[in-house]
XYZ file of C-alpha atoms in Angstrom:
593
model
C 0.000 0.000 0.000
C 1.113 3.620 -0.420
C 3.699 4.746 1.984
C 3.777 7.112 4.081
C 6.950 7.536 5.077
C 8.384 9.858 2.546
C 4.776 8.473 5.368
C 6.086 11.741 6.505
C 4.290 9.393 10.975
C 2.885 9.851 8.846
C 5.268 12.269 8.390
C 7.267 13.537 11.261
C 9.549 11.314 13.283
C 9.079 11.250 17.040
C 12.646 12.334 17.286
C 14.663 12.069 20.435
C 17.225 14.788 20.489
C 20.794 14.807 21.520
C 22.659 11.662 20.746
C 26.042 10.851 19.328
C 25.773 10.637 15.533
C 22.034 11.323 15.835
C 21.311 7.915 17.392
C 19.195 8.029 20.594
C 20.101 4.395 21.304
C 23.832 5.135 21.246
C 24.693 2.496 18.644
C 27.385 4.487 16.885
C 30.203 2.147 15.819
C 30.751 4.368 12.788
C 32.065 7.059 15.171
C 34.672 4.833 16.861
C 37.591 6.195 14.870
C 37.097 9.961 14.889
C 34.709 10.108 17.869
C 32.896 12.924 16.037
C 29.096 13.175 16.038
C 27.718 13.757 12.543
C 25.593 16.675 13.642
C 26.851 19.283 11.243
C 27.706 21.757 14.026
C 31.020 22.915 15.447
C 32.002 21.188 18.716
C 32.470 23.253 21.859
C 36.063 24.192 22.628
C 36.207 24.276 26.436
C 35.175 21.032 28.177
C 32.843 21.294 31.173
C 32.843 17.549 31.896
C 35.721 15.567 33.350
C 37.038 12.017 33.259
C 38.404 10.525 36.483
C 40.047 7.141 37.080
C 40.308 4.987 40.175
C 44.110 4.552 39.920
C 46.993 6.190 38.101
C 49.169 3.056 37.824
C 48.130 -0.248 36.317
C 49.426 -3.581 35.093
C 47.956 -5.921 32.453
C 44.808 -7.587 33.780
C 43.866 -4.725 36.103
C 40.324 -3.400 36.122
C 40.157 0.391 36.452
C 36.994 2.354 37.178
C 36.485 5.271 34.800
C 33.936 8.015 35.533
C 32.518 10.722 33.285
C 30.840 13.488 35.288
C 29.652 17.057 34.917
C 26.538 19.043 33.948
C 23.601 16.983 32.629
C 24.313 15.318 29.291
C 22.454 12.847 27.089
C 24.998 11.060 24.935
C 28.610 9.990 25.273
C 31.301 7.858 23.671
C 34.271 6.666 25.771
C 37.493 5.023 24.566
C 41.003 4.323 25.812
C 43.908 5.227 23.531
C 47.680 4.973 23.575
C 48.670 8.312 25.128
C 51.627 8.509 22.770
C 49.412 7.994 19.700
C 45.931 9.362 20.320
C 45.014 8.935 16.653
C 45.549 5.188 16.942
C 42.888 2.521 17.551
C 41.105 1.992 20.880
C 42.963 -0.090 23.437
C 41.674 -2.668 25.919
C 38.045 -3.417 26.669
C 35.294 -2.177 28.964
C 32.924 -3.809 31.426
C 29.592 -2.179 32.242
C 28.569 -1.166 35.749
C 25.034 -0.025 34.879
C 23.720 -1.714 31.700
C 20.551 0.400 31.913
C 22.363 3.580 30.863
C 25.469 2.395 28.988
C 26.371 -0.262 26.424
C 29.435 -1.808 24.815
C 30.255 -1.021 21.205
C 31.993 -3.109 18.579
C 34.849 -1.177 17.004
C 37.097 -2.684 14.324
C 35.141 -5.939 14.722
C 36.108 -6.205 18.403
C 33.363 -6.133 21.038
C 33.786 -3.793 23.995
C 36.474 -1.437 22.677
C 34.210 1.544 23.434
C 31.224 2.462 25.576
C 28.258 4.663 24.666
C 24.887 5.708 26.068
C 21.933 3.358 25.806
C 19.194 5.989 25.830
C 18.950 9.791 25.534
C 17.874 10.440 29.123
C 19.778 13.088 31.056
C 22.756 11.922 33.110
C 25.325 13.626 35.320
C 27.629 10.665 35.834
C 28.602 7.456 34.065
C 30.833 4.755 35.550
C 32.412 1.800 33.736
C 35.400 -0.509 34.182
C 38.320 -0.552 31.790
C 40.178 -3.874 31.480
C 43.894 -3.482 30.797
C 45.016 -5.933 28.062
C 48.188 -7.997 28.195
C 49.583 -5.971 25.296
C 48.716 -2.598 26.807
C 50.996 0.327 25.863
C 53.014 2.014 28.589
C 50.700 5.018 28.871
C 46.928 5.208 28.458
C 44.637 8.197 28.106
C 40.847 8.053 28.077
C 38.954 10.194 25.569
C 35.262 11.005 25.740
C 32.816 12.692 23.403
C 29.915 14.162 25.399
C 26.630 15.441 23.930
C 24.545 17.874 25.958
C 22.054 18.371 23.136
C 22.123 18.028 19.416
C 24.115 21.142 18.574
C 26.100 21.348 21.822
C 28.762 18.692 22.260
C 32.435 18.210 23.097
C 34.792 15.915 21.198
C 37.707 13.925 22.682
C 37.711 15.295 26.215
C 40.989 13.893 27.663
C 41.601 12.290 31.035
C 44.861 12.285 32.978
C 47.412 9.828 31.630
C 47.693 6.550 33.498
C 50.837 4.443 33.158
C 52.033 0.920 33.702
C 53.933 0.409 36.973
C 57.299 -0.226 35.291
C 56.864 2.235 32.421
C 59.323 5.115 31.835
C 58.012 8.594 32.649
C 55.542 10.059 30.210
C 57.397 13.183 29.149
C 55.886 14.058 25.785
C 52.162 14.549 26.334
C 50.142 15.532 23.312
C 47.054 17.671 23.520
C 43.923 16.010 22.329
C 43.325 16.951 18.742
C 40.035 18.738 18.303
C 38.303 18.437 14.960
C 38.095 22.161 14.637
C 38.582 23.562 11.185
C 38.505 27.035 9.842
C 34.994 27.646 8.567
C 34.793 28.573 4.901
C 33.864 32.148 4.156
C 30.110 32.626 3.919
C 28.579 35.713 2.323
C 25.127 37.245 2.653
C 22.979 37.204 -0.472
C 21.173 40.445 -1.273
C 18.357 39.421 -3.640
C 16.308 36.404 -4.744
C 17.622 34.021 -7.356
C 16.521 34.528 -10.949
C 14.973 31.907 -13.211
C 15.405 34.013 -16.358
C 18.410 31.979 -17.541
C 16.895 28.549 -16.849
C 17.337 26.366 -19.915
C 19.815 28.866 -21.353
C 22.767 29.107 -18.969
C 21.307 27.353 -15.938
C 20.114 23.795 -15.434
C 16.984 24.294 -13.278
C 14.670 22.081 -11.277
C 11.512 23.795 -10.027
C 8.399 22.872 -8.106
C 5.875 23.732 -9.415
C 7.340 23.624 -12.911
C 8.217 27.070 -14.324
C 7.544 28.841 -10.997
C 9.541 32.004 -10.323
C 11.643 32.344 -7.125
C 11.417 36.136 -7.484
C 7.640 36.046 -7.011
C 5.750 35.211 -3.825
C 2.964 33.310 -5.576
C 2.906 30.459 -6.132
C 5.483 29.358 -3.518
C 8.491 28.171 -5.484
C 11.117 25.562 -4.576
C 14.017 26.380 -6.874
C 17.307 24.648 -7.686
C 19.795 25.652 -10.353
C 23.236 24.533 -11.533
C 25.563 26.750 -13.555
C 28.791 25.252 -14.878
C 31.910 27.402 -14.624
C 34.930 25.601 -16.089
C 35.703 22.757 -13.630
C 33.181 23.761 -10.978
C 29.426 24.199 -10.643
C 27.596 27.050 -8.934
C 24.508 25.820 -7.113
C 21.532 27.989 -6.108
C 18.678 26.685 -3.993
C 15.684 28.354 -2.367
C 12.275 27.480 -1.013
C 9.637 28.527 1.503
C 10.549 26.804 4.778
C 11.114 27.514 8.455
C 13.496 24.554 8.697
C 15.544 23.479 5.693
C 15.623 23.027 1.946
C 17.715 20.270 0.408
C 18.530 18.321 -2.707
C 20.300 15.070 -3.445
C 21.822 13.204 -6.376
C 20.742 9.574 -6.617
C 21.467 6.654 -8.919
C 17.856 5.484 -8.577
C 14.466 6.707 -7.380
C 14.962 5.356 -3.846
C 16.488 7.090 -0.857
C 19.859 5.580 0.052
C 23.506 5.947 -1.022
C 22.823 9.512 -2.161
C 24.939 12.681 -2.261
C 22.889 15.354 -0.474
C 23.168 19.068 0.336
C 21.108 20.904 2.931
C 20.508 24.554 3.758
C 19.464 24.486 7.414
C 17.951 27.460 9.171
C 18.931 28.030 12.794
C 17.548 31.207 14.343
C 18.529 33.915 11.855
C 21.376 31.986 10.234
C 21.548 29.380 7.486
C 24.089 26.545 7.567
C 25.045 24.943 4.257
C 25.771 21.291 4.939
C 26.827 18.401 2.671
C 25.495 15.020 3.792
C 25.269 11.405 2.778
C 22.003 9.461 2.783
C 22.284 5.810 3.769
C 18.561 5.059 3.462
C 15.386 6.149 5.221
C 17.357 7.313 8.240
C 19.013 10.469 9.500
C 21.600 11.801 7.002
C 25.280 11.567 7.868
C 26.585 15.130 7.922
C 29.898 15.706 6.187
C 32.655 18.297 6.202
C 31.936 21.572 4.446
C 35.514 21.733 3.193
C 34.421 20.632 -0.281
C 32.250 23.740 -0.784
C 33.327 27.261 -1.756
C 31.737 30.677 -2.285
C 28.882 29.928 0.095
C 26.108 32.456 0.642
C 22.658 32.594 2.181
C 19.638 34.812 2.726
C 16.430 34.723 4.773
C 13.455 36.766 3.623
C 9.692 36.400 3.990
C 9.900 32.786 5.151
C 12.111 31.756 2.219
C 15.511 30.116 2.705
C 18.116 30.852 0.035
C 21.616 29.442 -0.195
C 24.293 29.071 -2.818
C 27.698 27.429 -3.065
C 30.317 26.315 -5.544
C 31.575 22.736 -5.827
C 34.218 21.204 -8.045
C 32.829 18.802 -10.623
C 35.086 15.995 -9.413
C 36.504 15.506 -5.933
C 39.115 12.739 -6.161
C 39.658 10.935 -2.865
C 36.577 12.439 -1.185
C 34.116 9.769 -0.118
C 30.359 10.024 -0.678
C 30.608 13.002 -3.041
C 29.499 12.190 -6.565
C 31.119 13.483 -9.753
C 28.760 16.108 -11.154
C 29.405 15.309 -14.818
C 27.395 12.093 -14.631
C 23.633 11.531 -14.808
C 21.522 11.216 -11.666
C 17.970 11.503 -10.454
C 17.606 14.743 -8.504
C 15.620 14.853 -5.248
C 14.299 18.189 -3.956
C 12.878 18.337 -0.414
C 11.715 20.835 2.207
C 11.283 20.131 5.907
C 11.297 21.380 9.476
C 14.017 21.468 12.132
C 14.115 21.210 15.901
C 16.987 22.619 17.909
C 19.229 22.573 14.856
C 18.359 19.003 13.934
C 16.457 18.336 10.738
C 13.181 16.432 10.916
C 11.687 14.139 8.327
C 10.121 16.083 5.450
C 6.338 16.069 5.742
C 5.911 16.001 1.969
C 7.355 13.433 -0.386
C 10.447 14.886 -2.146
C 10.155 16.000 -5.728
C 12.033 13.500 -7.914
C 12.927 14.228 -11.527
C 11.310 11.997 -14.121
C 14.659 10.825 -15.459
C 18.399 11.076 -14.840
C 20.185 14.288 -15.804
C 23.762 15.535 -16.125
C 23.644 19.010 -14.580
C 26.923 19.988 -16.263
C 25.587 19.199 -19.736
C 23.072 21.090 -21.840
C 21.120 23.564 -19.658
C 17.527 22.455 -19.191
C 14.431 23.474 -17.333
C 12.905 20.372 -15.736
C 10.305 19.372 -13.196
C 9.446 16.148 -11.466
C 6.908 14.309 -9.408
C 6.275 14.085 -5.680
C 4.885 10.586 -6.103
C 6.181 7.388 -7.638
C 4.454 6.217 -10.857
C 3.812 2.906 -9.099
C 2.007 4.627 -6.226
C 0.046 6.762 -8.672
C -1.023 3.652 -10.548
C -1.881 1.955 -7.248
C -4.152 4.813 -6.209
C -5.754 5.106 -9.638
C -6.537 1.384 -9.936
C -7.879 1.135 -6.386
C -10.092 4.168 -6.933
C -11.321 2.764 -10.236
C -12.094 -0.587 -8.602
C -13.772 0.533 -5.376
C -15.419 3.735 -6.560
C -16.448 2.852 -10.093
C -16.783 -0.845 -10.951
C -17.835 -2.217 -7.565
C -20.365 0.576 -6.903
C -22.089 0.155 -10.262
C -22.029 -3.618 -9.863
C -23.735 -3.403 -6.468
C -26.507 -1.147 -7.778
C -27.113 -3.441 -10.745
C -27.472 -6.492 -8.487
C -29.674 -4.713 -5.984
C -32.098 -2.801 -8.212
C -31.917 -4.085 -11.812
C -32.930 -7.732 -11.552
C -36.382 -6.971 -12.940
C -35.074 -4.458 -15.475
C -32.590 -6.819 -17.154
C -34.085 -10.183 -16.322
C -33.894 -11.717 -19.799
C -31.385 -14.470 -20.440
C -28.140 -13.303 -21.970
C -24.769 -14.979 -22.441
C -24.673 -18.684 -21.396
C -28.318 -18.540 -20.409
C -27.727 -16.188 -17.451
C -29.802 -13.060 -16.860
C -28.356 -9.849 -18.246
C -28.186 -8.145 -14.842
C -26.187 -11.067 -13.458
C -23.750 -11.007 -16.348
C -23.148 -7.256 -15.878
C -22.797 -7.706 -12.116
C -20.330 -10.580 -12.459
C -18.248 -8.756 -15.068
C -17.950 -5.641 -12.885
C -17.113 -7.616 -9.743
C -14.459 -9.680 -11.505
C -13.000 -6.427 -12.872
C -12.901 -5.117 -9.288
C -11.003 -8.189 -8.072
C -8.519 -8.056 -10.956
C -7.857 -4.313 -10.527
C -7.407 -4.822 -6.778
C -4.895 -7.652 -7.273
C -2.837 -5.625 -9.733
C -2.907 -2.501 -7.561
C -2.106 -4.469 -4.404
C 1.303 -5.593 -5.690
C 2.539 -2.141 -6.736
C 3.364 -0.582 -3.327
C 5.298 -3.700 -2.322
C 7.331 -3.443 -5.514
C 7.921 0.265 -4.829
C 8.925 -0.194 -1.171
C 10.687 -3.490 -1.669
C 8.599 -4.928 1.168
C 6.258 -3.807 3.920
C 5.948 -0.109 4.738
C 6.128 0.525 8.478
C 5.355 4.218 8.131
C 1.995 3.952 6.423
C -0.128 3.568 9.550
C -3.222 1.380 9.252
C -3.515 1.738 5.495
C -1.504 -1.395 4.569
C -3.418 -3.514 7.077
C -6.767 -2.367 5.718
C -5.474 -2.874 2.196
C -4.484 -6.471 2.942
C -7.936 -7.061 4.394
C -9.568 -5.641 1.269
C -7.320 -7.768 -0.909
C -8.294 -10.899 1.015
C -12.019 -10.149 0.740
C -11.691 -9.234 -2.958
C -10.217 -12.676 -3.662
C -12.596 -14.483 -1.295
C -15.770 -13.001 -2.804
C -15.502 -14.525 -6.330
C -14.362 -17.821 -4.799
C -17.518 -17.896 -2.674
C -19.593 -17.062 -5.755
C -18.369 -20.192 -7.504
C -20.118 -22.247 -4.815
C -23.477 -20.482 -5.189
C -26.265 -23.043 -4.592
C -29.229 -23.324 -7.006
C -32.060 -20.843 -6.579
C -34.375 -23.082 -4.526
C -31.656 -24.848 -2.543
C -32.105 -24.460 1.263
C -28.534 -23.177 1.490
C -29.187 -20.358 -0.951
C -30.346 -17.993 1.799
C -27.135 -18.598 3.777
C -25.079 -17.959 0.656
C -26.954 -14.731 -0.095
C -26.309 -13.314 3.369
C -22.661 -14.424 3.339
C -22.113 -12.978 -0.119
C -23.734 -9.689 0.892
C -21.808 -9.469 4.193
C -18.390 -10.108 2.646
C -19.028 -7.654 -0.184
C -20.349 -4.923 2.112
C -17.423 -5.353 4.522
C -14.963 -5.128 1.619
C -16.558 -1.915 0.343
C -16.576 -0.224 3.760
C -12.976 -1.197 4.533
C -11.868 -0.162 1.038
C -13.356 3.313 1.462
C -11.654 3.639 4.871
C -8.345 2.509 3.335
C -8.686 5.092 0.568
C -9.347 7.884 3.066
C -6.172 6.913 4.953
C -4.132 6.338 1.799
C -4.911 9.762 0.362
C -3.231 11.385 3.381
C 0.040 9.501 2.964
C 3.007 11.455 1.589
C 3.806 8.759 -0.957
C 0.767 9.775 -3.001
C 0.942 13.449 -2.018
C -2.552 14.423 -3.127
C -3.570 18.058 -2.582
C -5.567 18.482 0.612
C -8.153 19.111 1.843
C -9.659 18.871 -1.667
C -8.920 15.140 -1.800
C -10.910 14.528 1.377
C -13.833 16.625 0.157
C -13.869 14.749 -3.172
C -13.901 11.370 -1.417
C -16.620 12.498 0.978
C -18.576 13.759 -2.021
C -18.419 10.337 -3.638
C -19.602 8.596 -0.440
C -22.559 10.991 -0.174
C -23.241 10.570 -3.922
C -23.335 6.784 -3.690
C -25.388 6.614 -0.494
C -27.780 9.202 -1.904
C -28.258 7.149 -5.062
C -28.962 3.970 -3.093
C -31.429 5.780 -0.830
C -33.205 7.277 -3.857
C -33.577 3.874 -5.511
C -34.749 2.303 -2.249
C -37.419 4.980 -1.825
C -38.504 4.515 -5.430
C -38.770 0.742 -4.995
C -40.792 1.161 -1.803
C -43.189 3.665 -3.376
C -43.624 1.410 -6.400
C -44.525 -1.565 -4.212
C -46.998 0.545 -2.215
C -48.595 1.770 -5.412
C -49.333 -1.796 -6.478
C -50.632 -2.801 -3.040
C -53.344 -0.122 -2.930
C -54.832 -1.015 -6.316
C -58.425 -2.292 -6.519
C -59.112 -6.002 -6.361
C -59.770 -6.192 -10.077
C -57.240 -8.641 -11.555
C -57.167 -7.008 -14.976
C -56.675 -3.585 -13.453
C -53.929 -4.941 -11.217
C -52.095 -6.520 -14.121
C -52.462 -3.411 -16.256
C -51.319 -1.187 -13.416
C -48.417 -3.496 -12.632
C -47.264 -3.377 -16.222
C -47.476 0.395 -16.328
C -45.794 0.760 -12.926
C -42.969 -1.572 -13.874
C -42.413 0.235 -17.145
C -42.282 3.577 -15.360
C -39.982 2.103 -12.717
C -37.595 0.687 -15.292
C -37.284 4.040 -17.046
C -36.613 5.794 -13.740
C -33.983 3.263 -12.663
C -32.186 3.458 -16.000
C -32.137 7.252 -15.798
C -30.786 7.168 -12.241
C -28.106 4.619 -13.211
C -27.048 6.711 -16.211
C -26.723 9.807 -14.023
C -24.911 7.806 -11.356
C -22.399 6.441 -13.850
C -21.777 9.935 -15.202
C -21.177 11.171 -11.651
C -18.752 8.331 -10.963
C -16.862 9.098 -14.134
C -16.580 12.740 -13.029
C -15.209 11.684 -9.611
C -12.776 9.334 -11.351
C -11.563 12.096 -13.689
C -11.091 14.477 -10.754
C -9.089 11.872 -8.855
C -6.943 10.891 -11.834
C -6.270 14.565 -12.594
C -5.159 15.135 -9.008
C -2.846 12.112 -9.160
C -1.394 13.263 -12.469
C -0.510 16.673 -11.015
C 1.620 15.400 -8.098
C-alpha cells in the first residue's frame, strides 16, 4: 500500500534529540575512529565535563573504574587510547557497571572497545570498568565525546594519563586533537535568485514547474546549476522555516545519495553536505568541499548558494557532477538545529540528468508512478466498478431479467463482469506498493493492514460465488447473506483505506480537496442507493393499494414496472456519469503530483 513515510508518521519522526551521531540508542560504531558526532555543528572548545580514574598506575589484567561526570548530558562515547598515539585505535576493553544507561560497542570488529549511552535520558555521571590488556601500551589516556544536546557537544575530552607500573616517565604529552577547522567564508545574499536563464545558462529544477523564485505566488522551490569551467555554482531556495535540500541519486529510492542541505537556525543558514544511507538520519559531512557559500532569509524563504568542483578525487560520498543522476528536492522542518523528516514526499525528476551538460528546465513528481497507478486502480475498482455492480445487483434484476450470455440473466452477467473487474484491478494494484517499497511499509499507519484485508475479501468473494447453490436450494439464503456481508465489509474497509491512503506522503494528493472529493463520492453513492430504495418502496406501495380487479392490477403493474424501469435506467445513467466525473477528478489530481 502507499507509503507514508516519505509516510512523513505519517510524516514527522518522534525524534529524540541529543545523541552521538544522531542515534538516541547510542549504537554508533561508525564514530569509533574519529569520535565525532555527525551533527553538522562545530564542537564546543572548552570542556565542562571531566574524566576521572580509580588509579593512576596499572598492570595488564587490572580493572580500572572510569567516571565521566559534569553538567547533565544525554549522549557519550568513551574510549582508551595509547597516550603517545591518540590517533591510533582503541585499546583494551570495557565492562559495564550499569547496563541500563550504557552499552558496549563493537569497534574494528572487536566487542567492547568503546562504551556509549543506551538511551537519551539526562545523566550527570557514568561509571564503567576498563580492562587493561596484556599488550597494553606504557601510557593510556581516556577520551570522551559528550553530547549535551544536538548542537552542543564536546569531542575527545581527555583524562589524565595513566601508566604501567614499570613504564618510563611520560614526558611528551600531546594535547587532544580537536576536529576544529577554519569555517569557509560565507557571504550574505542580497536578492532572490533569478529563473530568467533557466534552460539557457542554468540547469533548473523547479516545483511547481516554471515557478519564479522572485515572485511570492505560487510558492516556489528552486534549484539551479551553472557550470563554470571545472566547478558548478549551485543555487537553492524554497519557503521553509526549517531546511531546503537536494540530493543526487542513482535510482528513485532514498539511500547511497549525495545530499546538500541549507538548514535554518535562528537567523542563520548553515550549508551542509550530507550522505544518505537510506530512510534514516543523514550523515553530515565536512563543508571543506564547498566554496563561495552564501545565504539569505526573507519572507519565510531560505536561500543558499555554493560552488563545488565537478570531481573531488579521494573524497568519499561526493558524486562526480558530470554524470547523470535523479535529482531529489525536499523541504522540511528542524528542531533545535536538527532536521526532521520532510512532511511532503520529495520532488524527484522523471529521469536522470547531467547538470553539467546542456542547460535544461525540468520538473518532477512528488509521487512514484507505481504509487500513482496503485491509487488510480484502487479508486477505479472501489469507486467505479464495484459501486455500479452493487446497484445493478440490488435494483436491476427486474429491469434486465432476460437471459443473456450462457443462459444467465443480463443483470447477473453485468454484475459478475464488474465484480471480476474489481477483483482483478485490486490484485494488480495491491502488488505495486510492495514493488515500490521493496517490502512492507512501516510508516503507512493502518492503510496497509486495511489494504491487505480488502485484498483478502476481494479474492474471497468470487471464490464464494463459484459455490453459489441453485435458486431453490435451502442453502441459498445462507449464501446470499454471506455474499452480501463479505461484499459490504470489503466496500466499507476499502473506502476507509482510501481515506487513509490519500493522506500519505507517498501519493501526495492536494488536501483538503482530496478529502472533500472522497466524501462527495460517499454521499453521492449513499444518496443514489437511498433514492432507488425509496422509489422501490413507493412502487410496491402503489401496487398494493390497487383495486381487487385482476385485470386492473395486471395493467397497473405493467405500467408501474415500465415507469420504474425508465426511472432506474435514468438514475443509473446519471450515477455512472457522476462516478466518471469523480474518477476524472481523482486521476487529474494524481497526475498533477
